[in-house]
mmCIF file of C-alpha atoms in Angstrom:
data_model
loop_
_atom_site.group_PDB
_atom_site.id
_atom_site.type_symbol
_atom_site.label_atom_id
_atom_site.label_comp_id
_atom_site.label_asym_id
_atom_site.label_seq_id
_atom_site.Cartn_x
_atom_site.Cartn_y
_atom_site.Cartn_z
ATOM 1 C CA UNK A 1 0.000 0.000 0.000
ATOM 2 C CA UNK A 2 2.880 2.344 0.771
ATOM 3 C CA UNK A 3 4.419 1.742 -2.651
ATOM 4 C CA UNK A 4 1.142 2.561 -4.395
ATOM 5 C CA UNK A 5 0.720 5.778 -2.416
ATOM 6 C CA UNK A 6 4.346 6.700 -3.011
ATOM 7 C CA UNK A 7 3.872 6.208 -6.767
ATOM 8 C CA UNK A 8 0.710 8.324 -6.729
ATOM 9 C CA UNK A 9 2.561 10.995 -4.750
ATOM 10 C CA UNK A 10 5.387 11.056 -7.296
ATOM 11 C CA UNK A 11 2.961 11.350 -10.216
ATOM 12 C CA UNK A 12 1.037 14.131 -8.459
ATOM 13 C CA UNK A 13 4.287 15.985 -7.764
ATOM 14 C CA UNK A 14 5.300 15.836 -11.413
ATOM 15 C CA UNK A 15 1.830 16.952 -12.555
ATOM 16 C CA UNK A 16 1.866 19.792 -10.049
ATOM 17 C CA UNK A 17 5.263 20.947 -11.290
ATOM 18 C CA UNK A 18 4.046 20.831 -14.870
ATOM 19 C CA UNK A 19 0.850 22.774 -14.168
ATOM 20 C CA UNK A 20 2.692 25.446 -12.204
ATOM 21 C CA UNK A 21 5.222 25.874 -15.011
ATOM 22 C CA UNK A 22 2.426 26.232 -17.578
ATOM 23 C CA UNK A 23 0.716 29.048 -15.717
ATOM 24 C CA UNK A 24 1.126 32.536 -17.011
ATOM 25 C CA UNK A 25 3.325 34.697 -14.859
ATOM 26 C CA UNK A 26 3.718 38.454 -14.914
ATOM 27 C CA UNK A 27 6.629 38.177 -17.304
ATOM 28 C CA UNK A 28 4.933 35.556 -19.484
ATOM 29 C CA UNK A 29 5.091 31.814 -19.172
ATOM 30 C CA UNK A 30 5.040 28.829 -21.464
ATOM 31 C CA UNK A 31 1.489 29.733 -22.538
ATOM 32 C CA UNK A 32 2.349 33.305 -23.404
ATOM 33 C CA UNK A 33 2.481 32.482 -27.127
ATOM 34 C CA UNK A 34 -1.281 32.031 -27.313
ATOM 35 C CA UNK A 35 -3.399 28.951 -27.646
ATOM 36 C CA UNK A 36 -6.908 27.634 -28.099
ATOM 37 C CA UNK A 37 -8.189 29.044 -24.808
ATOM 38 C CA UNK A 38 -8.298 32.668 -23.864
ATOM 39 C CA UNK A 39 -5.871 33.912 -21.234
ATOM 40 C CA UNK A 40 -8.657 34.192 -18.675
ATOM 41 C CA UNK A 41 -10.033 30.693 -19.359
ATOM 42 C CA UNK A 42 -6.574 29.130 -19.300
ATOM 43 C CA UNK A 43 -5.781 30.823 -16.027
ATOM 44 C CA UNK A 44 -8.992 29.557 -14.438
ATOM 45 C CA UNK A 45 -8.469 25.980 -15.668
ATOM 46 C CA UNK A 46 -4.822 25.876 -14.630
ATOM 47 C CA UNK A 47 -5.627 27.415 -11.253
ATOM 48 C CA UNK A 48 -8.276 24.750 -10.638
ATOM 49 C CA UNK A 49 -5.852 22.009 -11.698
ATOM 50 C CA UNK A 50 -3.195 23.440 -9.392
ATOM 51 C CA UNK A 51 -5.609 23.366 -6.456
ATOM 52 C CA UNK A 52 -6.723 19.832 -7.358
ATOM 53 C CA UNK A 53 -3.183 18.470 -7.685
ATOM 54 C CA UNK A 54 -2.076 20.338 -4.554
ATOM 55 C CA UNK A 55 -4.952 18.893 -2.511
ATOM 56 C CA UNK A 56 -4.184 15.403 -3.841
ATOM 57 C CA UNK A 57 -0.507 15.827 -3.007
ATOM 58 C CA UNK A 58 -1.329 16.885 0.552
ATOM 59 C CA UNK A 59 -3.820 14.033 0.998
ATOM 60 C CA UNK A 60 -1.385 11.367 -0.195
ATOM 61 C CA UNK A 61 1.397 12.862 1.948
ATOM 62 C CA UNK A 62 -0.869 12.718 4.994
ATOM 63 C CA UNK A 63 -1.922 9.150 4.176
ATOM 64 C CA UNK A 64 1.715 8.069 3.820
ATOM 65 C CA UNK A 65 2.547 9.671 7.159
ATOM 66 C CA UNK A 66 -0.316 7.878 8.908
ATOM 67 C CA UNK A 67 0.565 4.496 7.379
ATOM 68 C CA UNK A 68 4.240 4.953 8.236
ATOM 69 C CA UNK A 69 3.383 5.849 11.840
ATOM 70 C CA UNK A 70 1.212 2.735 12.176
ATOM 71 C CA UNK A 71 3.932 0.469 10.786
ATOM 72 C CA UNK A 72 6.628 2.042 12.952
ATOM 73 C CA UNK A 73 5.651 0.215 16.127
ATOM 74 C CA UNK A 74 5.858 3.275 18.376
ATOM 75 C CA UNK A 75 9.536 2.868 19.235
ATOM 76 C CA UNK A 76 12.257 5.418 19.073
ATOM 77 C CA UNK A 77 15.860 5.179 17.972
ATOM 78 C CA UNK A 78 16.874 6.496 21.382
ATOM 79 C CA UNK A 79 15.194 3.463 22.975
ATOM 80 C CA UNK A 80 17.555 1.127 21.125
ATOM 81 C CA UNK A 81 20.717 3.218 21.670
ATOM 82 C CA UNK A 82 21.437 1.615 25.059
ATOM 83 C CA UNK A 83 21.100 -1.895 23.606
ATOM 84 C CA UNK A 84 24.218 -1.600 21.429
ATOM 85 C CA UNK A 85 26.298 -4.790 21.449
ATOM 86 C CA UNK A 86 29.545 -4.661 23.409
ATOM 87 C CA UNK A 87 32.843 -5.187 21.607
ATOM 88 C CA UNK A 88 33.833 -8.823 21.495
ATOM 89 C CA UNK A 89 37.097 -9.990 23.050
ATOM 90 C CA UNK A 90 38.384 -11.540 19.816
ATOM 91 C CA UNK A 91 38.075 -8.282 17.839
ATOM 92 C CA UNK A 92 41.429 -7.147 16.362
ATOM 93 C CA UNK A 93 43.124 -4.370 18.306
ATOM 94 C CA UNK A 94 43.852 -1.059 16.630
ATOM 95 C CA UNK A 95 47.518 -0.395 15.831
ATOM 96 C CA UNK A 96 49.342 1.892 18.239
ATOM 97 C CA UNK A 97 49.757 5.509 17.206
ATOM 98 C CA UNK A 98 53.325 6.700 16.634
ATOM 99 C CA UNK A 99 54.798 8.851 19.363
ATOM 100 C CA UNK A 100 56.818 12.014 18.999
ATOM 101 C CA UNK A 101 56.737 14.872 16.525
ATOM 102 C CA UNK A 102 54.563 14.135 13.488
ATOM 103 C CA UNK A 103 55.452 17.303 11.575
ATOM 104 C CA UNK A 104 57.589 17.010 8.429
ATOM 105 C CA UNK A 105 61.256 17.871 8.848
ATOM 106 C CA UNK A 106 62.250 21.468 8.199
ATOM 107 C CA UNK A 107 64.938 22.401 5.686
ATOM 108 C CA UNK A 108 67.167 24.809 7.598
ATOM 109 C CA UNK A 109 66.353 28.407 8.428
ATOM 110 C CA UNK A 110 64.274 29.127 5.299
ATOM 111 C CA UNK A 111 60.839 30.684 5.910
ATOM 112 C CA UNK A 112 57.763 28.530 5.350
ATOM 113 C CA UNK A 113 56.435 30.856 2.656
ATOM 114 C CA UNK A 114 58.166 33.202 0.218
ATOM 115 C CA UNK A 115 58.392 36.905 1.157
ATOM 116 C CA UNK A 116 55.513 39.106 -0.030
ATOM 117 C CA UNK A 117 55.907 40.755 -3.418
ATOM 118 C CA UNK A 118 56.462 44.493 -3.339
#
């Protein structure tokens, strides 16, 4: 059921993106070149489709949230954090870190960077 709702949600999202991109904006949109419908009729139809797709998107999102919450089992990740398995005794030990100075050797009294250009 979740996969079906997720597929419907994806299709609604793509349709919603398409309808929003087709709407006429103040600077002109994809429908600014004209068409079979008048500008007023196209705006009304696209506005209604936007509301319809938006309501469907919200409804499927809410349904997916409810189904996911029911399948979750009511637990939290923090409840399982204390149940982490202890390290086993036969696990390989990490190699020892080298001691001393880890910086690369310097080459005499030369400065680390060249003098600034004048």
